[in-house]
Amino acid sequence: MTFSILAAAQTAATKTAARVAPARNDPIADLRDWWDSSVAWVNSHWLQIGIAIAAGLAIYFLLSMIRGFALKRAQATPGEFTLTHIVGRVIHQTKSFVLAIVAVRMVAGYAQPPAVIMQILQLIFTVAVVLQVAIWAREVILGLIQRRASDGHNETLSNAMGIIRLLISVALFAIAAIVILDNMGVNVTGLVAGLGIGGIAIGLAAQGIFSDLFASLSIIFDRPFRVGETIKYDTSTATVERIGLKSTRLRSLNGELLVISNTNLLGKEITNFANLHRRRITFTIGVIYQTTPTMLRDLPALLEEQVVAAGQEFIRSSFLTFGPSSLDFELLFDVFSDEFDVVAAARTDVGIRVFEAMAKAGYEFAYPTQTTFTAAPDGTMIMPFAESPKPKVSAAKIAKPS
C-alpha cells in the first residue's frame, strides 16, 4: 500500500516536471523540419513558383530599364544642378539588390511560401528599403544644397561638401538604423535617448566650429556677398577674396588682409557695393554771404545745367542752410554704372564743370572765416587791426598862393 502511494507520487512529480521544464531546442531538428516543409512547398506549388520567378524577373528588368532611362535623361541636361539632374542622380543611386528584393516581394504572395520564408523576405525587404530611402534622401538633400549654392565654381562649397555629406549621412543612417531595429521589435527608446545626449555633448564641445560652419553655409546659401565684391564691414571697406569654412578673407582699400570669422562677420551690418546700377553723388556747395539774391536764385539752374551737360541724371539742387560762414546749396545727381572708376570720373567731371561755370558767373566759394569785434571798457568799439596811416600831403599842395 505504501509502495503504491510512493510510486504514484513519483509518477505525478515526473509529469509536473515535464510540464514545467522548457522544451529543449534542437537546431538540427528545426533545420530538418524547415527543409522538409520547404521541399513540400516546392513540390506542391512548383507552377506558382515558376510564374512568380518569371514575373519577378520581368519586374526587375523593367525597373532597371526605368533607372537607366532616367540616368540618360539626367546626363543629357545642360545644367549641372537642374531638378532633372538631381532626380537622375537619385535614381542612379538605386541599388540593383533593392530592385531585386522589391521584385521578389511583389510576387512572393502569389507563390504562397511558408511563414518562415515570408518573414525572412519581409525582414530583408524592410532593411533594404529603409537603407535605400536613406540613400535617396541624402542625394536629394545634397543635390538641393548644390543647386541652391551653384554660381559657377564655388570653392567654399567644394570644401564644405565633404563635411556636409558626412553630417547628413550620419544623421540619415542613424534614423534608418532606429527604424530597422524598431521594425525588428527592439526597444529603441534608450538608443534614441543616448543618441540625443551624445549629439548635445558633441554640439556643446564643438560649438564654435559648428557656429562658423553654419555661418559659412549661410553666406553660401543667402549670398549677402560673393568673392570679388566690395563690401563695408563695420568701419572697414574691403574686397572679398575668399570665403572659408571658418573665416572670410577681405582685402582692404589700403592693402591689408583682414581675416574675420564668419560668425562675427554676419553679426555686423554689411553694406554690399556690388550690383549698383546707379550711384548717387551729393555735393555741398557754399557761397559767400555777399552773394546777391538774384545770383542765389539762379544758382540751382546753373548747377542743373552742368549736370545735364556732363550726361548724368539730375536729381535736385536747392538751398540747404545758413552755414557759419557760407550759404550752403545741395546738388544731387545719379551716375548709371556698376564700375566705381566710372563713377569717380563722372563725379570729377561734374565737379570741375560746376567750378568753371560758377567762377565764370561771378560766384565766390566760401571758406571758413571769423571776424572778431572788441570793445574798450567804456564801450568804444576797437577794431581788431591797426589803423591805416593817413596819406601824406605834399608841401606844394598845402602852401597858400602868394
Short mmCIF file of C-alpha atoms in Angstrom, two decimals:
data_model
loop_
_atom_site.label_atom_id
_atom_site.label_comp_id
_atom_site.label_asym_id
_atom_site.label_seq_id
_atom_site.Cartn_x
_atom_site.Cartn_y
_atom_site.Cartn_z
CA MET A 1 0.00 0.00 0.00
CA THR A 2 2.74 2.40 0.99
CA PHE A 3 4.83 1.45 -2.03
CA SER A 4 1.91 2.08 -4.37
CA ILE A 5 1.39 5.53 -2.91
CA LEU A 6 5.08 6.39 -3.34
CA ALA A 7 5.06 5.16 -6.93
CA ALA A 8 2.00 7.23 -7.75
CA ALA A 9 3.55 10.34 -6.19
CA GLN A 10 6.76 9.85 -8.18
CA THR A 11 4.81 9.50 -11.41
CA ALA A 12 2.84 12.68 -10.71
CA ALA A 13 6.02 14.60 -9.88
CA THR A 14 7.61 13.44 -13.13
CA LYS A 15 4.61 14.67 -15.17
CA THR A 16 4.63 18.01 -13.35
CA ALA A 17 8.35 18.50 -14.02
CA ALA A 18 7.79 17.62 -17.65
CA ARG A 19 5.13 20.31 -17.88
CA VAL A 20 7.21 22.95 -16.07
CA ALA A 21 10.60 22.30 -17.71
CA PRO A 22 11.01 24.12 -21.05
CA ALA A 23 11.31 22.12 -24.22
CA ARG A 24 14.84 21.66 -25.43
CA ASN A 25 15.75 23.33 -28.78
CA ASP A 26 17.27 21.08 -31.38
CA PRO A 27 18.73 23.19 -34.24
CA ILE A 28 19.31 20.16 -36.42
CA ALA A 29 15.75 19.00 -35.97
CA ASP A 30 14.41 22.51 -36.65
CA LEU A 31 16.52 22.76 -39.82
CA ARG A 32 15.31 19.33 -40.93
CA ASP A 33 11.69 20.35 -40.35
CA TRP A 34 12.20 23.60 -42.26
CA TRP A 35 13.81 21.73 -45.15
CA ASP A 36 11.03 19.19 -45.29
CA SER A 37 8.38 21.92 -45.28
CA SER A 38 10.23 23.84 -47.99
CA VAL A 39 10.53 20.76 -50.21
CA ALA A 40 6.88 20.03 -49.69
CA TRP A 41 6.03 23.62 -50.61
CA VAL A 42 8.11 23.43 -53.81
CA ASN A 43 6.54 20.13 -54.81
CA SER A 44 3.01 21.39 -54.26
CA HIS A 45 3.42 24.92 -55.68
CA TRP A 46 6.01 24.49 -58.44
CA LEU A 47 3.81 26.14 -61.07
CA GLN A 48 3.07 29.19 -58.92
CA ILE A 49 6.78 29.45 -58.05
CA GLY A 50 7.76 29.38 -61.73
CA ILE A 51 5.22 32.05 -62.63
CA ALA A 52 6.36 34.19 -59.69
CA ILE A 53 10.01 33.89 -60.75
CA ALA A 54 9.17 34.90 -64.32
CA ALA A 55 7.09 37.85 -63.13
CA GLY A 56 9.82 38.88 -60.70
CA LEU A 57 12.46 38.85 -63.45
CA ALA A 58 10.19 40.92 -65.68
CA ILE A 59 9.61 43.45 -62.91
CA TYR A 60 13.34 43.59 -62.16
CA PHE A 61 14.30 44.26 -65.79
CA LEU A 62 11.53 46.85 -66.11
CA LEU A 63 12.77 48.72 -63.05
CA SER A 64 16.34 48.50 -64.37
CA MET A 65 15.25 49.99 -67.70
CA ILE A 66 13.49 52.86 -65.91
CA ARG A 67 16.62 53.53 -63.89
CA GLY A 68 18.83 53.56 -67.00
CA PHE A 69 16.42 55.82 -68.93
CA ALA A 70 16.24 58.32 -66.07
CA LEU A 71 20.03 58.37 -65.80
CA LYS A 72 20.42 59.13 -69.52
CA ARG A 73 17.90 61.96 -69.32
CA ALA A 74 19.72 63.41 -66.34
CA GLN A 75 23.08 63.29 -68.09
CA ALA A 76 21.60 64.96 -71.18
CA THR A 77 20.53 68.09 -69.29
CA PRO A 78 22.81 71.08 -69.95
CA GLY A 79 22.57 72.46 -66.41
CA GLU A 80 24.79 70.97 -63.74
CA PHE A 81 22.31 71.09 -60.88
CA THR A 82 18.91 71.17 -62.52
CA LEU A 83 15.98 69.30 -60.99
CA THR A 84 16.21 66.72 -63.77
CA HIS A 85 19.86 66.16 -62.93
CA ILE A 86 19.04 65.73 -59.23
CA VAL A 87 16.26 63.23 -59.98
CA GLY A 88 18.53 61.30 -62.29
CA ARG A 89 21.30 61.22 -59.72
CA VAL A 90 18.86 59.95 -57.09
CA ILE A 91 17.58 57.20 -59.37
CA HIS A 92 21.15 56.28 -60.28
CA GLN A 93 21.84 55.61 -56.59
CA THR A 94 19.16 52.91 -56.57
CA LYS A 95 20.95 49.62 -55.88
CA SER A 96 20.33 46.54 -58.01
CA PHE A 97 19.81 44.43 -54.89
CA VAL A 98 16.96 46.73 -53.85
CA LEU A 99 15.32 46.33 -57.25
CA ALA A 100 15.64 42.56 -56.93
CA ILE A 101 14.19 42.37 -53.43
CA VAL A 102 11.32 44.67 -54.44
CA ALA A 103 10.52 42.38 -57.39
CA VAL A 104 10.67 39.31 -55.15
CA ARG A 105 8.44 40.91 -52.54
CA MET A 106 5.86 41.89 -55.14
CA VAL A 107 5.44 38.33 -56.41
CA ALA A 108 6.08 36.38 -53.19
CA GLY A 109 2.46 36.32 -52.13
CA TYR A 110 1.39 34.57 -55.35
CA ALA A 111 3.68 31.61 -54.65
CA GLN A 112 2.27 31.18 -51.10
CA PRO A 113 5.62 30.49 -49.37
CA PRO A 114 5.83 29.14 -45.82
CA ALA A 115 5.53 31.61 -42.98
CA VAL A 116 9.22 31.36 -42.12
CA ILE A 117 10.32 32.24 -45.65
CA MET A 118 7.79 35.06 -45.81
CA GLN A 119 9.09 36.51 -42.55
CA ILE A 120 12.67 36.38 -43.82
CA LEU A 121 11.67 38.08 -47.09
CA GLN A 122 9.78 40.75 -45.17
CA LEU A 123 12.78 41.44 -42.93
CA ILE A 124 15.20 41.70 -45.87
CA PHE A 125 12.72 43.88 -47.76
CA THR A 126 12.36 46.26 -44.78
CA VAL A 127 16.12 46.60 -44.26
CA ALA A 128 16.83 47.14 -47.97
CA VAL A 129 14.05 49.70 -48.50
CA VAL A 130 14.89 51.72 -45.37
CA LEU A 131 18.57 51.91 -46.31
CA GLN A 132 17.68 52.80 -49.90
CA VAL A 133 15.36 55.59 -48.73
CA ALA A 134 18.21 56.97 -46.60
CA ILE A 135 20.48 56.98 -49.66
CA TRP A 136 17.80 58.71 -51.75
CA ALA A 137 17.22 61.33 -49.06
CA ARG A 138 20.95 62.03 -48.84
CA GLU A 139 21.27 62.55 -52.59
CA VAL A 140 18.18 64.79 -52.68
CA ILE A 141 19.46 66.98 -49.83
CA LEU A 142 22.96 67.25 -51.30
CA GLY A 143 21.56 67.99 -54.75
CA LEU A 144 19.31 70.76 -53.46
CA ILE A 145 22.20 72.24 -51.48
CA GLN A 146 24.40 72.32 -54.57
CA ARG A 147 21.56 73.70 -56.67
CA ARG A 148 20.85 76.49 -54.18
CA ALA A 149 24.51 77.47 -53.88
CA SER A 150 25.54 76.96 -57.50
CA ASP A 151 27.08 80.11 -59.00
CA GLY A 152 29.85 78.74 -61.09
CA HIS A 153 32.90 77.43 -59.26
CA ASN A 154 32.32 77.72 -55.55
CA GLU A 155 35.49 76.80 -53.67
CA THR A 156 33.87 77.14 -50.27
CA LEU A 157 31.03 74.79 -51.21
CA SER A 158 33.52 72.27 -52.61
CA ASN A 159 35.46 72.32 -49.35
CA ALA A 160 32.32 72.11 -47.24
CA MET A 161 30.61 69.31 -49.19
CA GLY A 162 32.76 66.64 -47.53
CA ILE A 163 31.69 67.72 -44.04
CA ILE A 164 28.09 68.29 -45.13
CA ARG A 165 27.93 64.85 -46.73
CA LEU A 166 29.35 63.23 -43.57
CA LEU A 167 26.91 65.01 -41.25
CA ILE A 168 23.91 64.23 -43.44
CA SER A 169 24.96 60.58 -43.87
CA VAL A 170 25.43 60.07 -40.12
CA ALA A 171 22.05 61.63 -39.33
CA LEU A 172 20.09 59.75 -42.01
CA PHE A 173 21.65 56.33 -41.43
CA ALA A 174 21.21 56.71 -37.67
CA ILE A 175 17.50 57.28 -38.28
CA ALA A 176 17.45 54.33 -40.69
CA ALA A 177 19.07 52.06 -38.08
CA ILE A 178 16.50 53.11 -35.47
CA VAL A 179 13.63 52.39 -37.90
CA ILE A 180 15.05 48.95 -38.75
CA LEU A 181 15.54 47.99 -35.11
CA ASP A 182 12.06 49.21 -34.27
CA ASN A 183 10.56 47.04 -37.03
CA MET A 184 12.51 44.06 -35.66
CA GLY A 185 10.83 44.51 -32.29
CA VAL A 186 13.78 46.05 -30.46
CA ASN A 187 13.04 48.73 -27.85
CA VAL A 188 14.84 51.80 -29.25
CA THR A 189 13.83 54.28 -26.55
CA GLY A 190 17.17 54.02 -24.76
CA LEU A 191 19.08 54.20 -28.05
CA VAL A 192 17.26 57.38 -29.11
CA ALA A 193 17.92 58.97 -25.71
CA GLY A 194 21.61 58.02 -25.91
CA LEU A 195 21.96 59.46 -29.40
CA GLY A 196 20.27 62.68 -28.26
CA ILE A 197 22.58 63.09 -25.28
CA GLY A 198 25.63 62.29 -27.40
CA GLY A 199 24.58 64.83 -30.02
CA ILE A 200 24.12 67.52 -27.39
CA ALA A 201 27.55 66.77 -25.92
CA ILE A 202 29.25 66.93 -29.31
CA GLY A 203 27.40 70.17 -30.16
CA LEU A 204 28.49 71.85 -26.94
CA ALA A 205 32.10 70.70 -27.36
CA ALA A 206 32.35 71.96 -30.94
CA GLN A 207 30.02 74.95 -30.60
CA GLY A 208 32.47 77.46 -32.05
CA ILE A 209 33.39 75.27 -35.02
CA PHE A 210 29.77 74.48 -35.87
CA SER A 211 28.82 78.14 -35.42
CA ASP A 212 31.37 79.28 -38.02
CA LEU A 213 30.49 76.34 -40.29
CA PHE A 214 26.78 77.17 -40.28
CA ALA A 215 27.64 80.85 -40.78
CA SER A 216 29.69 79.83 -43.82
CA LEU A 217 26.76 77.83 -45.18
CA SER A 218 24.52 80.82 -44.53
CA ILE A 219 26.84 83.00 -46.62
CA ILE A 220 26.82 80.40 -49.40
CA PHE A 221 23.04 80.00 -49.47
CA ASP A 222 21.84 83.51 -48.59
CA ARG A 223 24.59 85.21 -50.65
CA PRO A 224 24.92 88.54 -48.84
CA PHE A 225 28.16 88.93 -50.80
CA ARG A 226 30.36 86.92 -53.14
CA VAL A 227 34.05 86.65 -53.92
CA GLY A 228 35.29 89.75 -55.76
CA GLU A 229 32.61 92.09 -54.42
CA THR A 230 33.38 95.17 -52.34
CA ILE A 231 31.62 95.40 -49.00
CA LYS A 232 31.64 97.64 -45.96
CA TYR A 233 32.00 95.67 -42.74
CA ASP A 234 31.63 97.69 -39.56
CA THR A 235 34.06 100.58 -40.25
CA SER A 236 36.17 98.79 -42.91
CA THR A 237 35.65 98.80 -46.66
CA ALA A 238 37.27 95.84 -48.40
CA THR A 239 37.01 93.38 -51.28
CA VAL A 240 36.09 89.76 -50.59
CA GLU A 241 38.96 87.47 -51.60
CA ARG A 242 37.93 84.10 -50.13
CA ILE A 243 35.03 82.63 -48.14
CA GLY A 244 36.31 79.78 -45.99
CA LEU A 245 34.63 77.29 -43.69
CA LYS A 246 35.64 79.20 -40.56
CA SER A 247 36.67 82.67 -41.70
CA THR A 248 36.41 85.10 -44.61
CA ARG A 249 39.38 86.98 -46.02
CA LEU A 250 38.94 90.61 -47.08
CA ARG A 251 41.41 92.94 -48.80
CA SER A 252 41.03 96.49 -47.52
CA LEU A 253 41.43 99.59 -49.64
CA ASN A 254 44.84 100.18 -48.04
CA GLY A 255 46.01 96.70 -48.99
CA GLU A 256 45.79 94.96 -45.60
CA LEU A 257 44.41 91.43 -45.42
CA LEU A 258 41.50 91.21 -42.96
CA VAL A 259 40.67 87.74 -41.61
CA ILE A 260 37.25 87.74 -39.92
CA SER A 261 35.36 84.73 -38.53
CA ASN A 262 32.12 84.06 -40.34
CA THR A 263 30.08 84.35 -37.15
CA ASN A 264 31.45 87.80 -36.33
CA LEU A 265 31.10 88.88 -39.96
CA LEU A 266 27.38 88.09 -40.07
CA GLY A 267 26.90 89.68 -36.65
CA LYS A 268 27.67 93.13 -38.07
CA GLU A 269 25.87 95.32 -40.57
CA ILE A 270 27.23 94.67 -44.06
CA THR A 271 26.93 97.09 -46.96
CA ASN A 272 27.44 95.48 -50.37
CA PHE A 273 28.55 97.87 -53.11
CA ALA A 274 28.16 95.31 -55.88
CA ASN A 275 25.37 95.34 -58.46
CA LEU A 276 24.72 99.03 -58.02
CA HIS A 277 23.10 100.07 -61.29
CA ARG A 278 23.18 103.68 -60.16
CA ARG A 279 25.18 105.62 -57.63
CA ARG A 280 24.01 108.89 -56.14
CA ILE A 281 26.54 111.67 -55.81
CA THR A 282 25.99 114.54 -53.37
CA PHE A 283 27.82 117.89 -53.45
CA THR A 284 27.52 120.58 -50.80
CA ILE A 285 28.43 123.96 -52.28
CA GLY A 286 28.92 127.02 -50.10
CA VAL A 287 28.99 130.59 -51.42
CA ILE A 288 29.80 133.77 -49.51
CA TYR A 289 27.17 135.84 -47.75
CA GLN A 290 27.91 138.76 -50.05
CA THR A 291 26.27 136.88 -52.95
CA THR A 292 23.26 138.78 -54.29
CA PRO A 293 19.75 137.30 -54.00
CA THR A 294 19.47 137.21 -57.79
CA MET A 295 22.59 135.09 -58.08
CA LEU A 296 21.32 132.80 -55.33
CA ARG A 297 18.07 132.24 -57.22
CA ASP A 298 19.97 131.47 -60.44
CA LEU A 299 22.41 129.01 -58.84
CA PRO A 300 20.16 125.85 -58.84
CA ALA A 301 19.52 126.21 -62.58
CA LEU A 302 23.24 126.69 -63.23
CA LEU A 303 24.06 123.51 -61.31
CA GLU A 304 21.39 121.52 -63.15
CA GLU A 305 22.74 122.73 -66.50
CA GLN A 306 26.22 121.45 -65.70
CA VAL A 307 24.97 118.02 -64.61
CA VAL A 308 22.91 117.61 -67.79
CA ALA A 309 25.86 118.78 -69.90
CA ALA A 310 28.01 116.07 -68.29
CA GLY A 311 25.48 113.41 -69.36
CA GLN A 312 24.32 112.44 -65.87
CA GLU A 313 20.82 112.32 -64.39
CA PHE A 314 20.00 115.42 -62.38
CA ILE A 315 18.00 114.82 -59.18
CA ARG A 316 17.70 118.17 -57.42
CA SER A 317 19.54 121.29 -56.41
CA SER A 318 18.30 123.56 -53.65
CA PHE A 319 19.26 125.87 -50.84
CA LEU A 320 20.34 123.82 -47.84
CA THR A 321 21.14 126.00 -44.83
CA PHE A 322 22.76 129.12 -43.48
CA GLY A 323 26.24 127.99 -42.56
CA PRO A 324 28.58 129.69 -40.09
CA SER A 325 30.48 131.35 -42.92
CA SER A 326 28.59 130.35 -46.09
CA LEU A 327 25.25 129.98 -47.79
CA ASP A 328 25.07 126.20 -48.47
CA PHE A 329 23.44 124.61 -51.51
CA GLU A 330 22.94 120.89 -52.16
CA LEU A 331 23.43 119.18 -55.53
CA LEU A 332 22.33 115.57 -56.14
CA PHE A 333 22.72 113.55 -59.34
CA ASP A 334 22.91 109.86 -60.32
CA VAL A 335 25.59 108.03 -62.30
CA PHE A 336 24.37 104.85 -64.04
CA SER A 337 27.30 102.48 -63.81
CA ASP A 338 28.44 99.45 -61.83
CA GLU A 339 32.11 100.42 -62.09
CA PHE A 340 33.48 102.60 -59.32
CA ASP A 341 36.12 104.09 -61.65
CA VAL A 342 33.39 105.33 -63.98
CA VAL A 343 31.52 106.86 -61.04
CA ALA A 344 34.67 108.59 -59.80
CA ALA A 345 35.38 110.00 -63.27
CA ALA A 346 31.80 111.30 -63.58
CA ARG A 347 31.97 112.93 -60.15
CA THR A 348 35.22 114.65 -61.09
CA ASP A 349 33.81 115.86 -64.42
CA VAL A 350 30.69 117.35 -62.84
CA GLY A 351 32.71 119.00 -60.06
CA ILE A 352 35.07 120.71 -62.48
CA ARG A 353 32.19 121.85 -64.70
CA VAL A 354 30.40 123.37 -61.72
CA PHE A 355 33.54 125.16 -60.58
CA GLU A 356 34.19 126.63 -64.03
CA ALA A 357 30.59 127.75 -64.53
CA MET A 358 30.34 129.35 -61.09
CA ALA A 359 33.66 131.15 -61.48
CA LYS A 360 32.59 132.46 -64.88
CA ALA A 361 29.25 133.67 -63.47
CA GLY A 362 30.99 135.56 -60.67
CA TYR A 363 30.21 133.29 -57.72
CA GLU A 364 32.73 133.11 -54.90
CA PHE A 365 33.18 129.96 -52.89
CA ALA A 366 33.12 130.49 -49.15
CA TYR A 367 35.81 129.28 -46.84
CA PRO A 368 35.82 129.29 -43.05
CA THR A 369 36.23 132.89 -41.82
CA GLN A 370 35.73 134.62 -38.48
CA THR A 371 35.56 138.31 -37.60
CA THR A 372 36.20 139.44 -34.03
CA PHE A 373 34.84 142.69 -32.60
CA THR A 374 36.26 144.07 -29.34
CA ALA A 375 35.26 147.00 -27.17
CA ALA A 376 37.06 149.20 -24.66
CA PRO A 377 35.87 149.37 -21.06
CA ASP A 378 33.88 152.47 -21.87
CA GLY A 379 32.07 150.67 -24.70
CA THR A 380 34.03 152.18 -27.55
CA MET A 381 34.48 149.67 -30.36
CA ILE A 382 38.09 148.83 -31.01
CA MET A 383 38.94 147.49 -34.44
CA PRO A 384 40.90 144.27 -34.37
CA PHE A 385 43.55 145.70 -36.69
CA ALA A 386 45.87 148.70 -36.70
CA GLU A 387 44.59 151.89 -38.28
CA SER A 388 46.00 152.58 -41.69
CA PRO A 389 48.37 155.59 -41.80
CA LYS A 390 46.99 158.78 -43.16
CA PRO A 391 48.19 159.75 -46.63
CA LYS A 392 50.95 162.34 -46.69
CA VAL A 393 50.17 165.66 -48.31
CA SER A 394 52.97 167.40 -50.16
CA ALA A 395 54.04 170.94 -49.14
CA ALA A 396 53.18 172.22 -52.60
CA LYS A 397 49.54 171.20 -52.11
CA ILE A 398 49.13 172.83 -48.70
CA ALA A 399 51.09 176.08 -49.44
CA LYS A 400 48.96 179.18 -49.85
CA PRO A 401 49.32 181.16 -53.02
CA SER A 402 51.24 184.38 -52.65
#
